[in-house]
XYZ file of C-alpha atoms in Angstrom:
472
model
C 23.382 -8.969 -9.983
C 26.351 -6.726 -9.230
C 27.999 -7.930 -6.092
C 27.994 -5.540 -3.133
C 30.106 -5.404 -0.029
C 28.998 -7.739 2.790
C 30.571 -5.410 5.418
C 27.116 -3.909 5.969
C 24.872 -5.477 3.360
C 21.656 -3.787 4.498
C 22.927 -0.318 5.244
C 24.729 0.025 1.909
C 21.596 -0.768 0.019
C 19.544 1.986 1.663
C 19.511 5.397 -0.116
C 20.489 8.381 1.988
C 17.301 10.199 0.985
C 14.981 7.202 1.326
C 12.666 7.936 4.225
C 10.805 4.632 4.024
C 14.030 2.658 4.207
C 16.231 4.356 6.702
C 16.637 3.349 10.296
C 17.355 6.900 11.407
C 14.153 8.430 10.371
C 14.241 11.805 8.537
C 11.701 14.145 10.085
C 10.345 16.769 7.731
C 9.264 20.201 8.872
C 5.670 20.719 7.910
C 5.257 24.288 9.257
C 3.341 26.617 6.949
C 5.129 29.375 5.105
C 2.263 31.674 4.262
C 3.784 33.656 1.409
C 3.376 37.258 0.412
C 0.219 39.183 1.470
C -0.451 40.203 -2.025
C -0.928 36.556 -3.006
C -3.443 36.098 -0.199
C -5.481 39.062 -1.410
C -5.612 37.767 -4.949
C -9.278 37.205 -5.963
C -10.281 33.827 -7.159
C -11.196 35.217 -10.543
C -7.468 35.693 -11.227
C -6.876 32.098 -10.596
C -9.630 31.152 -13.093
C -10.114 27.501 -13.691
C -6.902 26.660 -11.841
C -6.721 23.346 -9.868
C -4.166 22.398 -7.210
C -3.718 18.707 -6.793
C -2.279 17.629 -3.399
C -0.282 14.508 -3.829
C 1.572 12.991 -6.843
C 0.609 9.384 -6.239
C -1.296 7.606 -8.999
C -4.654 9.099 -7.891
C -3.319 12.701 -8.020
C -1.594 12.049 -11.295
C -4.748 10.500 -12.846
C -6.844 13.544 -11.805
C -4.204 16.062 -13.029
C -3.813 14.356 -16.447
C -7.577 14.472 -17.044
C -7.949 18.055 -15.851
C -4.991 19.204 -17.904
C -6.217 17.407 -20.988
C -9.543 19.213 -20.665
C -7.635 22.569 -20.702
C -7.516 23.538 -17.110
C -4.445 25.027 -15.456
C -3.180 22.350 -13.108
C -0.252 22.249 -10.522
C 0.512 19.198 -8.508
C 2.128 19.588 -4.981
C 4.105 16.622 -3.764
C 5.745 16.421 -0.350
C 8.302 13.785 -1.374
C 11.270 14.412 -3.644
C 9.805 12.064 -6.192
C 6.484 11.288 -7.817
C 4.521 8.145 -7.290
C 3.577 8.084 -3.680
C 3.192 4.501 -2.561
C 4.412 3.457 -5.992
C 8.286 3.531 -5.677
C 10.549 1.742 -8.019
C 14.241 1.646 -6.881
C 16.998 0.881 -9.439
C 20.038 0.872 -7.144
C 20.817 -2.766 -7.909
C 20.820 -2.131 -11.699
C 17.308 -3.524 -12.073
C 13.921 -2.453 -10.803
C 12.772 -3.205 -7.266
C 9.278 -2.144 -6.265
C 9.326 -0.944 -2.687
C 5.609 -0.113 -2.720
C 2.908 -1.517 -5.125
C 4.151 -4.484 -7.058
C 1.069 -6.211 -8.589
C -1.789 -5.393 -10.956
C -4.810 -7.018 -9.242
C -6.932 -8.085 -12.211
C -5.151 -8.864 -15.405
C -7.876 -8.121 -17.982
C -9.030 -5.171 -20.044
C -11.693 -4.199 -17.393
C -8.742 -2.957 -15.221
C -7.543 0.428 -16.442
C -4.013 -0.181 -15.049
C -3.858 -3.401 -17.113
C -4.971 -1.497 -20.175
C -2.397 1.224 -19.593
C 0.379 -1.239 -19.194
C -0.616 -3.021 -22.390
C -0.882 0.336 -24.275
C 2.588 1.415 -23.004
C 4.105 -2.024 -23.747
C 5.099 -2.674 -20.024
C 6.069 -6.253 -19.412
C 4.135 -8.276 -16.831
C 4.365 -11.776 -15.496
C 1.335 -13.495 -14.040
C 1.590 -14.687 -10.464
C 0.386 -18.177 -9.493
C -0.359 -18.040 -5.767
C -1.090 -21.809 -5.885
C 2.569 -22.440 -6.759
C 3.313 -22.553 -3.011
C 5.546 -24.713 -0.918
C 5.123 -24.614 2.865
C 7.661 -25.337 5.638
C 6.807 -25.811 9.355
C 8.430 -23.941 12.177
C 11.242 -26.664 12.503
C 12.043 -26.475 8.782
C 10.179 -29.576 7.872
C 8.767 -29.536 4.320
C 4.961 -30.167 4.304
C 3.871 -32.855 1.822
C 1.443 -31.727 -0.865
C -1.250 -33.765 0.778
C -0.628 -32.241 4.214
C -0.655 -28.786 2.743
C -3.891 -29.496 0.859
C -5.536 -30.874 4.053
C -4.471 -27.793 6.023
C -5.781 -25.491 3.336
C -9.229 -27.368 3.290
C -9.473 -27.218 7.094
C -8.845 -23.477 6.937
C -11.487 -22.890 4.247
C -13.950 -24.794 6.271
C -13.248 -22.822 9.426
C -13.340 -19.599 7.407
C -16.779 -20.305 5.899
C -18.194 -21.079 9.339
C -16.586 -17.924 10.703
C -18.400 -15.797 8.038
C -21.722 -17.516 8.541
C -21.550 -17.111 12.263
C -20.688 -13.369 11.879
C -23.517 -12.805 9.546
C -25.974 -14.164 12.142
C -24.823 -11.744 14.850
C -26.816 -8.676 15.754
C -23.706 -6.565 16.031
C -20.437 -6.659 14.026
C -17.675 -8.960 15.250
C -14.059 -9.373 14.215
C -13.073 -12.031 11.702
C -10.959 -13.622 14.438
C -14.046 -13.851 16.698
C -15.635 -15.856 13.862
C -12.571 -18.094 13.407
C -12.420 -18.763 17.190
C -16.131 -19.810 17.131
C -15.586 -21.909 14.006
C -12.869 -24.078 15.776
C -14.180 -23.904 19.322
C -15.066 -27.623 19.510
C -11.869 -28.848 17.880
C -8.857 -30.185 19.754
C -5.944 -28.205 18.321
C -2.366 -29.397 18.490
C 0.357 -26.749 18.326
C 0.816 -27.822 14.668
C -2.868 -27.287 13.889
C -2.754 -23.785 15.292
C 0.385 -22.938 13.208
C -1.298 -24.209 10.092
C -4.493 -22.324 10.718
C -2.558 -19.104 11.538
C -0.359 -19.480 8.353
C -3.488 -19.780 6.160
C -5.339 -16.875 7.845
C -2.293 -14.642 7.341
C -1.681 -15.852 3.738
C -5.342 -15.584 2.682
C -6.463 -12.381 4.584
C -3.853 -10.493 6.637
C -1.398 -10.155 3.738
C -4.020 -8.703 1.610
C -5.536 -6.238 4.047
C -2.424 -5.417 6.077
C -4.260 -6.003 9.382
C -4.821 -8.698 12.012
C -8.051 -10.692 11.687
C -8.749 -9.587 15.247
C -9.181 -6.061 14.043
C -10.959 -6.696 10.683
C -14.743 -6.392 10.525
C -16.363 -9.743 9.917
C -19.263 -8.073 8.132
C -17.364 -5.608 6.040
C -13.632 -6.301 5.642
C -13.929 -7.911 2.119
C -16.793 -5.813 0.746
C -14.509 -4.716 -2.123
C -14.866 -6.005 -5.680
C -12.454 -7.615 -8.167
C -11.597 -5.538 -11.199
C -10.622 -7.499 -14.158
C -10.760 -10.954 -12.540
C -8.637 -12.478 -9.780
C -5.379 -12.965 -11.682
C -2.466 -10.945 -10.273
C 0.356 -9.774 -12.500
C 3.825 -8.517 -11.475
C 5.271 -5.506 -13.366
C 8.706 -6.729 -14.500
C 10.213 -3.319 -15.111
C 8.516 -1.769 -12.090
C 5.442 0.357 -11.448
C 7.621 3.500 -11.735
C 7.474 3.292 -15.506
C 3.689 3.828 -15.521
C 4.022 6.895 -13.194
C 6.822 8.371 -15.424
C 4.666 7.999 -18.568
C 1.598 9.463 -17.015
C 3.256 12.341 -15.228
C 5.673 13.502 -17.919
C 3.847 16.587 -19.071
C 2.542 17.607 -15.651
C 3.667 20.577 -13.539
C 4.684 18.741 -10.377
C 6.345 20.702 -7.498
C 8.429 18.206 -5.430
C 9.431 18.699 -1.828
C 6.350 20.840 -1.288
C 4.764 19.993 2.057
C 1.069 21.038 2.396
C 0.177 22.203 5.957
C -3.274 23.773 5.566
C -6.059 24.161 3.082
C -8.699 26.963 3.275
C -11.751 26.764 0.993
C -14.975 28.624 0.360
C -16.558 31.059 -2.071
C -13.157 32.506 -2.832
C -11.840 29.177 -4.026
C -9.058 27.368 -2.303
C -5.822 28.495 -0.646
C -3.216 25.793 -0.076
C -0.424 26.727 2.353
C 2.922 24.982 1.973
C 6.524 25.167 3.069
C 7.192 26.926 -0.197
C 4.416 29.514 -0.181
C 0.731 29.591 -0.932
C -1.063 28.294 -3.966
C -4.488 29.741 -4.836
C -6.970 28.128 -7.167
C -10.654 27.529 -7.885
C -10.549 23.857 -6.791
C -8.260 21.389 -5.076
C -8.016 17.625 -5.366
C -6.906 16.077 -2.049
C -5.216 12.777 -2.796
C -3.030 12.253 0.197
C -3.037 8.812 1.895
C -5.636 7.965 4.563
C -2.747 7.748 7.193
C -1.854 11.319 6.658
C -5.503 12.386 7.047
C -5.877 10.379 10.217
C -2.733 12.013 11.649
C -4.210 15.499 10.955
C -1.074 16.504 9.059
C -3.201 18.950 6.954
C -5.465 21.470 8.649
C -8.733 22.275 6.778
C -10.573 25.549 7.209
C -13.497 25.405 7.631
C -13.214 22.045 9.388
C -14.332 19.069 7.377
C -17.861 17.849 8.084
C -18.472 15.650 11.053
C -19.398 12.815 8.692
C -16.167 13.073 6.813
C -14.126 13.358 9.982
C -15.884 10.222 11.263
C -15.127 8.215 8.175
C -11.443 9.194 8.441
C -11.378 8.129 12.086
C -13.226 4.874 11.547
C -11.374 3.447 8.528
C -8.111 1.779 9.288
C -4.617 1.838 7.786
C -2.796 -1.464 7.444
C 0.907 -2.419 7.058
C 2.601 -4.528 4.518
C 6.407 -4.295 4.473
C 8.981 -5.903 2.222
C 12.484 -7.200 2.649
C 14.378 -7.839 -0.569
C 17.475 -10.029 -0.214
C 19.891 -10.379 -3.160
C 22.120 -13.433 -3.223
C 25.006 -14.577 -5.400
C 23.224 -17.745 -6.352
C 19.876 -19.460 -5.815
C 19.476 -22.014 -3.098
C 15.710 -22.070 -2.565
C 12.809 -24.004 -3.983
C 11.850 -23.396 -7.684
C 8.370 -22.215 -6.660
C 6.751 -18.764 -6.825
C 5.900 -18.627 -3.097
C 7.466 -20.099 0.006
C 5.426 -20.311 3.135
C 6.752 -20.667 6.677
C 4.508 -21.723 9.659
C 6.021 -19.620 12.315
C 5.524 -19.983 16.045
C 3.784 -16.583 16.087
C 1.379 -15.825 13.256
C 2.755 -13.831 10.346
C 6.440 -13.748 11.321
C 8.395 -14.269 8.082
C 5.508 -16.387 6.847
C 5.611 -15.517 3.101
C 8.550 -15.332 0.691
C 8.439 -14.760 -3.057
C 10.960 -15.971 -5.574
C 11.746 -13.104 -7.974
C 14.443 -14.852 -9.945
C 11.839 -16.121 -12.494
C 10.694 -12.489 -12.950
C 13.914 -10.458 -12.717
C 16.474 -13.048 -13.871
C 18.441 -12.349 -10.629
C 18.621 -14.480 -7.423
C 16.395 -12.449 -5.189
C 13.945 -13.385 -2.410
C 11.313 -10.994 -1.209
C 9.744 -11.370 2.237
C 6.226 -9.923 2.856
C 5.391 -9.103 6.455
C 1.990 -7.707 7.242
C -0.237 -6.546 10.089
C 1.061 -6.476 13.625
C 4.394 -8.251 12.846
C 4.928 -6.151 9.805
C 4.563 -2.996 11.922
C 6.554 -4.300 14.842
C 9.440 -5.176 12.488
C 9.835 -1.502 11.710
C 11.348 -0.950 15.197
C 14.077 -3.434 14.420
C 17.538 -2.153 13.377
C 18.684 -3.039 9.887
C 20.971 -5.681 11.242
C 18.407 -7.268 13.544
C 15.921 -7.402 10.620
C 18.442 -9.191 8.483
C 19.430 -11.641 11.302
C 15.801 -12.524 11.904
C 15.148 -13.190 8.276
C 18.268 -15.251 7.802
C 17.341 -17.286 10.922
C 14.217 -18.336 9.189
C 15.917 -19.182 5.891
C 18.684 -21.173 7.592
C 15.884 -23.049 9.451
C 14.382 -23.966 6.147
C 17.440 -24.438 3.934
C 20.278 -25.213 6.343
C 23.022 -23.269 8.044
C 25.324 -23.455 5.010
C 23.328 -20.998 2.862
C 25.266 -17.799 2.024
C 24.652 -14.423 3.467
C 22.836 -11.930 1.269
C 24.967 -9.573 -0.752
C 22.497 -6.702 -0.549
C 19.117 -5.911 0.998
C 16.284 -3.403 0.853
C 13.891 -2.717 3.740
C 10.695 -0.872 3.780
C 9.000 0.833 6.808
C 5.741 2.222 5.409
C 4.096 2.919 8.731
C 7.049 5.197 9.666
C 7.026 6.936 6.229
C 5.992 10.589 7.006
C 3.949 10.978 3.843
C 2.026 7.698 3.986
C 1.972 6.555 7.648
C 0.904 3.083 6.518
C 0.447 0.860 3.473
C -3.265 1.082 2.497
C -6.776 1.140 4.013
C -9.003 -1.561 5.449
C -12.298 -1.781 7.224
C -11.840 -2.486 11.035
C -14.567 -3.142 13.602
C -16.815 0.116 13.768
C -16.347 0.972 10.165
C -18.444 0.030 7.128
C -17.971 0.202 3.351
C -20.020 3.336 3.418
C -17.160 5.117 5.036
C -15.192 4.914 1.796
C -18.037 6.666 0.022
C -18.340 9.348 2.655
C -14.603 10.107 2.298
C -15.065 10.545 -1.476
C -17.813 13.139 -1.186
C -16.781 16.729 -2.421
C -16.442 19.422 0.236
C -18.434 22.575 -0.635
C -17.699 21.831 -4.400
C -14.220 23.123 -3.731
C -12.309 20.200 -2.427
C -12.509 16.844 -4.249
C -11.129 13.633 -2.850
C -9.049 10.894 -4.384
C -6.932 7.964 -3.325
C -7.453 4.276 -2.796
C -9.254 4.960 0.488
C -11.923 6.968 -1.368
C -12.873 3.993 -3.670
C -15.477 1.837 -2.088
C -15.360 -0.858 -4.836
C -11.606 -1.155 -5.313
C -9.728 0.062 -2.238
C -6.174 -1.138 -1.540
C -5.295 -1.151 -5.182
C -3.513 0.976 -7.782
C -6.492 0.619 -10.067
C -8.857 1.967 -7.377
C -6.655 4.887 -6.730
C -6.334 5.650 -10.479
C -10.103 5.533 -10.963
C -10.659 7.725 -7.988
C -8.465 10.378 -9.457
C -10.469 10.231 -12.672
C -13.677 10.566 -10.696
C -12.437 13.636 -8.910
C -11.392 15.234 -12.132
C -14.801 14.585 -13.734
C -16.581 16.042 -10.613
C -14.533 19.356 -11.243
C -15.148 19.322 -14.994
C -18.922 19.124 -14.360
C -18.658 22.506 -12.517
C -16.571 24.538 -14.950
């Protein structure tokens, strides 16, 4: 990779306009600019079969493509200065780094994202999550037999936790079930670290939330689309967005503040005026809906407001470290059994994918969110302390770094949805229900079968488009 100055290795890697990466957060004004009165008086008939899509993530883009292909007049409003939403491929190092979505979950034709990537000739590399080496808190490498024993103990506790939960008259957290499963065991500090590592690796990394908050009944009600094989997009997810969106009318830096809907159609108020149409597709992330960043008139139904309130938004953040040379294990994943669950517990080797000596740390749930309050330098220092515990004090400093802070990102306010205590899988379906046949909903949090995934978001956009096409 091109060597970068070590004077401030993290700061120099962070784009000036990158809200998700900056320590000094940019705050965007979201006040409505109501536009000319003449526009507000325009009858819906003049808008005809016009559709406003709110959000240029993969769900909004999928909806817009299908609607435009069917002959409708479509405009996409995007608050960011780029398309893609939580898909964000950065090229500042001279090769692609995915700051948001990285994997295709389900590498088979049943997955539409897999099919699209095949059709477009996008390169993928399959991820072997079993190609894992684990280190304890003191840097001791676990033997394969020890690691296998720890994994088997975790699986046994996990099965007991789920069986216990299913017997309860009310929902409990997954952590409640785990605590019950191991209640009669004498746990050494090592045993606790090993259990915590596995629970974070197997569950919390996937759902972006602590086991103590996840519903034991419902948290994993989602389905697999195209099998359980994950694949990494070598050249970045951004290529897919660019190909799908190339013929769309996307208005960037357009922040939606309110949406009015009724017999007249829809009126979408933004910082750049008002858009009027017959229908709107709302594809903003769940975190934005939970924060009430968009006002709806009339108010959304009690059922929909309840679903938004009950569903949770998790956190998964990445730290990319670029080095001059490789010093780590020749394995796809490196685990670290930290003193506190989930702290720098998972590292991915990207050299075999990108051909460059890069490590990626994945931090999820409580620690992933807490890490967002660290300064760039403190984040880097904490990461390097762990790497030097594992590989020795003589390893080099990184030459560049990229940090994400998705829970602080104004236009996502989190990474992806999950089902906490008090919610059920039905809440995804409630959120997906059209509002007065004027507002149609898309995004991963509106797909009950495939939430948390790019494929789920894409399919939800196609569903919203089809719902509109059935009315015109």
